[in-house]
mmCIF file of C-alpha atoms in Angstrom:
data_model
loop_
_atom_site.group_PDB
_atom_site.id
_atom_site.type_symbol
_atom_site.label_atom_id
_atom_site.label_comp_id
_atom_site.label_asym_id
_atom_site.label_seq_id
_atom_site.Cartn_x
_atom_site.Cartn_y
_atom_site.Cartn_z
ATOM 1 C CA UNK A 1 9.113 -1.700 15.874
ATOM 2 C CA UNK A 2 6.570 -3.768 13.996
ATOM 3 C CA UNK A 3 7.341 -6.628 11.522
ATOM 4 C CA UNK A 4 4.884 -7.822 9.330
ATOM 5 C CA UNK A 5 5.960 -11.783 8.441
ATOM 6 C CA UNK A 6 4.245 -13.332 5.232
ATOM 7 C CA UNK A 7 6.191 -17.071 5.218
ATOM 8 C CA UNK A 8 4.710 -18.577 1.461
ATOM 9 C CA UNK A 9 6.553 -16.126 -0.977
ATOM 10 C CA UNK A 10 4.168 -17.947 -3.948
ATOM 11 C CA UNK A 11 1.320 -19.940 -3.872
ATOM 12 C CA UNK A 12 -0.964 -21.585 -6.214
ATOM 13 C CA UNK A 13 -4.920 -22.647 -6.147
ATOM 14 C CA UNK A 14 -7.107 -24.308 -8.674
ATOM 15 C CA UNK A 15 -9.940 -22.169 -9.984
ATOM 16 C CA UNK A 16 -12.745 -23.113 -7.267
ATOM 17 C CA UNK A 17 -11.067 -24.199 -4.821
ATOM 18 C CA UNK A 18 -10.082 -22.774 -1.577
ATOM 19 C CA UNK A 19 -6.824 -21.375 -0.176
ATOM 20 C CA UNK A 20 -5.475 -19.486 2.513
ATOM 21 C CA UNK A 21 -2.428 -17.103 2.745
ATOM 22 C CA UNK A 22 -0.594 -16.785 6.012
ATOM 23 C CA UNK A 23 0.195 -13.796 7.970
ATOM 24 C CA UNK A 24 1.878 -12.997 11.243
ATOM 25 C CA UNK A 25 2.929 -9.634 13.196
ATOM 26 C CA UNK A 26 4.593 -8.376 15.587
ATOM 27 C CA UNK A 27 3.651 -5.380 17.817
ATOM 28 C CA UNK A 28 3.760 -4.315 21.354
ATOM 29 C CA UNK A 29 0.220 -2.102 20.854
ATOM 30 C CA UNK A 30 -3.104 -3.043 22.011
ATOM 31 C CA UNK A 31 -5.096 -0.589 18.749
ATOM 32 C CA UNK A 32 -4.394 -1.147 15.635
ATOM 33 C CA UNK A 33 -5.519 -2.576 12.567
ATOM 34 C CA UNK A 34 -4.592 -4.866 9.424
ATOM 35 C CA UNK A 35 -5.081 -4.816 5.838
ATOM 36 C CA UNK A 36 -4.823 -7.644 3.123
ATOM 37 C CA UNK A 37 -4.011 -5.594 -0.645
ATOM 38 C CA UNK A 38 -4.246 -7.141 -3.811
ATOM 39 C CA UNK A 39 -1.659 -6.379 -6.691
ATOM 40 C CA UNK A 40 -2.386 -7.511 -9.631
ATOM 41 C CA UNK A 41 0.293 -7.693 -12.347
ATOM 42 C CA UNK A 42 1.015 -3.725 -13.792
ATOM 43 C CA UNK A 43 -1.803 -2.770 -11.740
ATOM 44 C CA UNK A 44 -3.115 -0.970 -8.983
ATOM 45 C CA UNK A 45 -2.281 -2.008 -5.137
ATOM 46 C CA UNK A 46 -6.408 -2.129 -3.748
ATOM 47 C CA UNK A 47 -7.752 -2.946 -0.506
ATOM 48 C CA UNK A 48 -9.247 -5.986 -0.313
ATOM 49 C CA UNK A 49 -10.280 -6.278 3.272
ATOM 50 C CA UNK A 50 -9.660 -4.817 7.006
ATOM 51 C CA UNK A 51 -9.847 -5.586 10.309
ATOM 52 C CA UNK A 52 -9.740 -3.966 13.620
ATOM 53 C CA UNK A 53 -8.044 -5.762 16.491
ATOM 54 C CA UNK A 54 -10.556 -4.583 19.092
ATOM 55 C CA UNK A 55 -13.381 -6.200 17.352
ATOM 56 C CA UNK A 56 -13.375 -10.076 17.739
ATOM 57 C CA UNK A 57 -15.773 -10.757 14.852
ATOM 58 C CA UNK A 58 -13.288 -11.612 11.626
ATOM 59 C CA UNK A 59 -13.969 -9.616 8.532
ATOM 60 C CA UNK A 60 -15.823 -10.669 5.367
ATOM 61 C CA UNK A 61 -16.381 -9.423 1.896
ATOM 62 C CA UNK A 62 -17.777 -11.785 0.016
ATOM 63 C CA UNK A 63 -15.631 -14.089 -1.101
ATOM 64 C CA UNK A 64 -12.668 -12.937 1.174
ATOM 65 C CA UNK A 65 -12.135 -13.476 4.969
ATOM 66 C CA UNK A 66 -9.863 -13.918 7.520
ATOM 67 C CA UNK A 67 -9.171 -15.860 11.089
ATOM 68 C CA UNK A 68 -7.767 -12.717 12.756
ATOM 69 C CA UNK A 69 -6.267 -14.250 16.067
ATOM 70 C CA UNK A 70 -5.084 -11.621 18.694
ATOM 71 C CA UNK A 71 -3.731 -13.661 20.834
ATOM 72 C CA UNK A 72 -1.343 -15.417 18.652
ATOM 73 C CA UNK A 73 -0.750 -12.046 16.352
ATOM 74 C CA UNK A 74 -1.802 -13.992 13.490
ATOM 75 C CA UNK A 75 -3.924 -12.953 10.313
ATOM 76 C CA UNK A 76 -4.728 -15.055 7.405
ATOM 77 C CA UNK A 77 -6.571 -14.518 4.342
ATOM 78 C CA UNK A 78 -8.959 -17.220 2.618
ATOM 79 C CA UNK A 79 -10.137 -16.952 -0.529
ATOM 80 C CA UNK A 80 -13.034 -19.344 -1.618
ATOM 81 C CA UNK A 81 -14.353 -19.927 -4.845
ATOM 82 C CA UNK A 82 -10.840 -18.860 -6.400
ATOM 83 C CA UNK A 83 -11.401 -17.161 -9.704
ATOM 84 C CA UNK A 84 -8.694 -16.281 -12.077
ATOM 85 C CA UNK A 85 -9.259 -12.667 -11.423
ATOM 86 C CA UNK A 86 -7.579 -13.254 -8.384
ATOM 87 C CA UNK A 87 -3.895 -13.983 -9.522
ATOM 88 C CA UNK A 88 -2.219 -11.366 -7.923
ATOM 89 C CA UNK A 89 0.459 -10.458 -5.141
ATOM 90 C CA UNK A 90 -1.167 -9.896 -1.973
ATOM 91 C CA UNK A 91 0.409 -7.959 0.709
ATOM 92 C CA UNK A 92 -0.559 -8.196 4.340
ATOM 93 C CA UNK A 93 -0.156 -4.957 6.467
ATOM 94 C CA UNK A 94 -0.014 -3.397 9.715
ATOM 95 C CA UNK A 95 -1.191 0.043 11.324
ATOM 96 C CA UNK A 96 -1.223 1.210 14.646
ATOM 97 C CA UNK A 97 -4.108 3.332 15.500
ATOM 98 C CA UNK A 98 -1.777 6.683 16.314
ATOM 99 C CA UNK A 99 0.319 6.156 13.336
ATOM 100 C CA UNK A 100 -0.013 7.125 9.824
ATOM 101 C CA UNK A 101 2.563 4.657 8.489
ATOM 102 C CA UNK A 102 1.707 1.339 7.085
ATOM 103 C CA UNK A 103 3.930 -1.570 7.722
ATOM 104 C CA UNK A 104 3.270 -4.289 4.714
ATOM 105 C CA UNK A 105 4.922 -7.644 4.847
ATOM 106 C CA UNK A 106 6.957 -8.930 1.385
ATOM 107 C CA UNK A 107 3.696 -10.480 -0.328
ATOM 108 C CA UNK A 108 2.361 -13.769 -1.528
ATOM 109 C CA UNK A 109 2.436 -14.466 -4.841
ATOM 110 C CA UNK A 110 -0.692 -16.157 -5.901
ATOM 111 C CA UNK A 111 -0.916 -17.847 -9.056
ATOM 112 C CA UNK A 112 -4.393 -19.427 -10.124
ATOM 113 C CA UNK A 113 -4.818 -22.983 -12.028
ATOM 114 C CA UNK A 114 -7.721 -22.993 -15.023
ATOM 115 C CA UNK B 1 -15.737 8.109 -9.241
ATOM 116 C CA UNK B 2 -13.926 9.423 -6.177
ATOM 117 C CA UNK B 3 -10.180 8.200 -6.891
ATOM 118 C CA UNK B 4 -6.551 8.772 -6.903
ATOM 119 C CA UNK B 5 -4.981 9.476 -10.146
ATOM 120 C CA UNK B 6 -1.534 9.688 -11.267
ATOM 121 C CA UNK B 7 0.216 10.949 -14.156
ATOM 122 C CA UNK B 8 2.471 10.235 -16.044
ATOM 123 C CA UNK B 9 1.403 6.416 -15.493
ATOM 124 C CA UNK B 10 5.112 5.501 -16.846
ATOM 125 C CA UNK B 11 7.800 8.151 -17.189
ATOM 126 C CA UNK B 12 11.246 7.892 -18.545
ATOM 127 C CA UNK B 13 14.296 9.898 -17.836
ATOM 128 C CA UNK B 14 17.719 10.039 -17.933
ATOM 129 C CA UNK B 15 20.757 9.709 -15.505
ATOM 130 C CA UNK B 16 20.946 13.023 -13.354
ATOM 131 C CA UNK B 17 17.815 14.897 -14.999
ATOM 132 C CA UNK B 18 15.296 16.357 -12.768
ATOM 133 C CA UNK B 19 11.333 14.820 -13.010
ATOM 134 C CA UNK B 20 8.776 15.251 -11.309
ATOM 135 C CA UNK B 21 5.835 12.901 -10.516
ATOM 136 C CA UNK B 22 1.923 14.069 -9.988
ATOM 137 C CA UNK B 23 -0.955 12.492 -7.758
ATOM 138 C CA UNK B 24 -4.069 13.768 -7.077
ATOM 139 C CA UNK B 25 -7.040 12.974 -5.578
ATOM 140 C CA UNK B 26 -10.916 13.721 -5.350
ATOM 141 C CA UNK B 27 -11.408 12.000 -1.759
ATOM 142 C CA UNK B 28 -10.775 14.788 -0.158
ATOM 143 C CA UNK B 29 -8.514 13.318 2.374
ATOM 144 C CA UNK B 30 -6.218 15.178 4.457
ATOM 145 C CA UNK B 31 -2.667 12.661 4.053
ATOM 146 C CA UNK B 32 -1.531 12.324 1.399
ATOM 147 C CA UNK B 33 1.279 9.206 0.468
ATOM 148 C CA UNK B 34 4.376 8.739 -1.331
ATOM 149 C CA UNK B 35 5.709 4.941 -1.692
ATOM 150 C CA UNK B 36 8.528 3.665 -3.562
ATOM 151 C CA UNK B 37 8.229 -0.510 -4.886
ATOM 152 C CA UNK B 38 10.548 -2.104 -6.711
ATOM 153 C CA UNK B 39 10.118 -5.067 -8.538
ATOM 154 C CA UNK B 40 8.494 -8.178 -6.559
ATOM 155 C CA UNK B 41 8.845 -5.868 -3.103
ATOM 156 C CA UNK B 42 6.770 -4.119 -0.827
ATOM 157 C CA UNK B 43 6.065 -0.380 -1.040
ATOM 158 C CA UNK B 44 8.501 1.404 1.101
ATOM 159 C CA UNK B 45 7.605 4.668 2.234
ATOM 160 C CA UNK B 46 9.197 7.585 1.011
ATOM 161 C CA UNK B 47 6.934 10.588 2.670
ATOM 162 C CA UNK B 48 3.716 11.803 3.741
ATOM 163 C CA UNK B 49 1.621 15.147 3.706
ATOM 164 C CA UNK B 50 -0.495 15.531 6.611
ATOM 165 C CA UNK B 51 -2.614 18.385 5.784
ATOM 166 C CA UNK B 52 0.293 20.708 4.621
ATOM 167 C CA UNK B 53 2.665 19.178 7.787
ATOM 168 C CA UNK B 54 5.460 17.265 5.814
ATOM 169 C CA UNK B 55 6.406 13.942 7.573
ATOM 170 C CA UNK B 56 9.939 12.204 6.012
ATOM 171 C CA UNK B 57 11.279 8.991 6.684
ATOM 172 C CA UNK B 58 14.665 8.737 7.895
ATOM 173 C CA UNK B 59 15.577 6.818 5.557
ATOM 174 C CA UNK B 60 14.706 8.589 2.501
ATOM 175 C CA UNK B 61 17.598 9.643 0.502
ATOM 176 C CA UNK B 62 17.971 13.631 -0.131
ATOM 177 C CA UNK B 63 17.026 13.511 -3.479
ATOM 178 C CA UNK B 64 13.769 13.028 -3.039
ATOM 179 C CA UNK B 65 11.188 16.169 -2.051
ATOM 180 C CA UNK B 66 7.645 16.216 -2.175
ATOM 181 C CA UNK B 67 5.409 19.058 -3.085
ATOM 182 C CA UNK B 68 1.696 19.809 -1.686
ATOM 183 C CA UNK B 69 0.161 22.830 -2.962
ATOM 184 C CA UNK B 70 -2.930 22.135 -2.301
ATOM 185 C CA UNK B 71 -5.080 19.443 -0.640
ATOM 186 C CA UNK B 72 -6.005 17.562 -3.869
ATOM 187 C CA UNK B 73 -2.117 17.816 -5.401
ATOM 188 C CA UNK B 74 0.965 16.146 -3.955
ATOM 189 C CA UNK B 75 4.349 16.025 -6.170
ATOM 190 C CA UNK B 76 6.968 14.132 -5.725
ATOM 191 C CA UNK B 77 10.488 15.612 -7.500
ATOM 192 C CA UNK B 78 13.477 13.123 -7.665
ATOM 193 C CA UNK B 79 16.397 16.023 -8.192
ATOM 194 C CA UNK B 80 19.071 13.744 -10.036
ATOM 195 C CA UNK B 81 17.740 10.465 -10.608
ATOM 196 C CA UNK B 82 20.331 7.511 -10.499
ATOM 197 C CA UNK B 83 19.852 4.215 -11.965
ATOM 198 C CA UNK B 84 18.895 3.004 -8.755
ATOM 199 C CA UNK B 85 16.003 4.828 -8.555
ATOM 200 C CA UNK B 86 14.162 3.018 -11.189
ATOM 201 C CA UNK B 87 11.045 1.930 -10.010
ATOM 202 C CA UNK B 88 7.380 1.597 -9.198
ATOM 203 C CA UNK B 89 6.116 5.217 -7.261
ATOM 204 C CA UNK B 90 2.664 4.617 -5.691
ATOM 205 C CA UNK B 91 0.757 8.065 -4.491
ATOM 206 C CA UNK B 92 -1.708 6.767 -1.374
ATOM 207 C CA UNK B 93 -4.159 8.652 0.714
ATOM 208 C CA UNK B 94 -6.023 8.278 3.770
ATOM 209 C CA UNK B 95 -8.520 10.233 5.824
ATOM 210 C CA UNK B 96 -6.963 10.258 9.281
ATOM 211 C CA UNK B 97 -8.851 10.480 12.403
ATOM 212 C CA UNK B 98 -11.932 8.992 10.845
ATOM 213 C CA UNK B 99 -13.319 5.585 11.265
ATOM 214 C CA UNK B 100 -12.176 4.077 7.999
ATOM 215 C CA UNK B 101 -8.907 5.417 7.967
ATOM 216 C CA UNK B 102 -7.035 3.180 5.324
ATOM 217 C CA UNK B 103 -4.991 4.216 2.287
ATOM 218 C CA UNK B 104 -6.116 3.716 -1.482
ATOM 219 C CA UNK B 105 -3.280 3.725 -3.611
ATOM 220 C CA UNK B 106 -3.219 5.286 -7.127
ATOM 221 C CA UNK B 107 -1.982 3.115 -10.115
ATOM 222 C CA UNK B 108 1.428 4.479 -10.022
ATOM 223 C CA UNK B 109 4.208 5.708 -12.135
ATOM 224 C CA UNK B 110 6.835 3.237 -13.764
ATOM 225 C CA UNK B 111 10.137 5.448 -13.715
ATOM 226 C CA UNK B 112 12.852 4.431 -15.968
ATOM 227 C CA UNK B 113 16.457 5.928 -15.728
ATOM 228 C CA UNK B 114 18.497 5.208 -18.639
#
């Protein structure tokens, strides 16, 4: 079975700065992909970036990317310019490319400084 | 906009009285999602529609059914609702079998059992 492994339960950036949520996973399968959501407080779970493991190029949108590496089943997020908007709980997930089912990790906490 | 809706957005009931939660969507997608979070947790899947092929987890406790009349409605229907079952119920769907097959959640429905 797959295990999705998020190791910082909370975190905290100033506004502007940089940070980086960890992510790790487990899985036997060669196809599949993984998703970072963002939760904001009493609101809705949305995606806020993907990436498929047969492509070797990370993914980007805007100011959200990640250092996807195969190899060591690893998959972190970095946010840059942090804005306050971005206080939220972000889940890391996992989907093999036959399955339906999503396999989300137990979610950072991040917490932005003014 | 295309999007998943759900209503009621927070819905209160008591011990042991049926309710019955709504999603729909205007994607057009052919799985449709049930997910249960509780507070500071992951979603845990409950169900999921694929087309009108009803998929259950083991897992998921007898009480629960789901409902999909059509492709834009799913229900879910918690039969006697126990205290336990207070909660966070996200409705999700995905386009499976296309290229960007990833879920978008709807905003929920907070249950409350008193």
């Amino acid at each position: 079975a797959q295990t999705v492994t998020q190791s910082q339960p909370e975190m905290s950036v100033q506004e502007a700065e940089t940070v980086t949520l960890s992510c790790t996973y487990d899985t036997s399968e060669s196809d599949y992909y993984l998703f970072w959501y963002k939760q904001p407080p009493s609101r809705q779970m949305i995606l806020v970036i993907r990436q498929e493991a047969y492509k070797q190029q990370n993914a980007t949108e805007n100011r959200f990317s990640v250092n996807f590496q195969k190899a060591a089943k690893s998959f972190s997020l970095k946010i840059s310019d942090s804005q306050l908007g971005d206080a939220a709980m972000y889940f890391c997930a996992y989907r093999g490319a036959g399955s339906y089912q999503l396999t989300f990790g137990k979610g950072t906490k991040l917490s932005v400084i003014p | 906009d295309a999007m998943v809706i759900q209503n009621p957005r927070y819905q209160v009931t008591q011990f042991g009285k049926p309710v019955t939660l709504s999603c729909s969507q205007t994607l057009n997608h052919n799985v449709m999602y049930w997910y249960q979070q509780k507070s500071s947790q992951a979603p845990k899947l409950l169900f999921h529609y694929y087309d009108k092929d009803f998929n259950n987890e083991a897992d998921t406790p007898d009480n629960f059914q789901s409902r999909r009349p059509n492709t834009s409605f799913c229900f879910l229907d918690i039969r006697s609702p126990g205290l336990g079952d207070a909660a966070m119920y996200l409705c999700a769907t995905s386009r499976y079998g296309s290229s960007t097959d990833t879920q978008y959640f709807g905003p929920g429905t907070r249950l409350t059992v008193l």
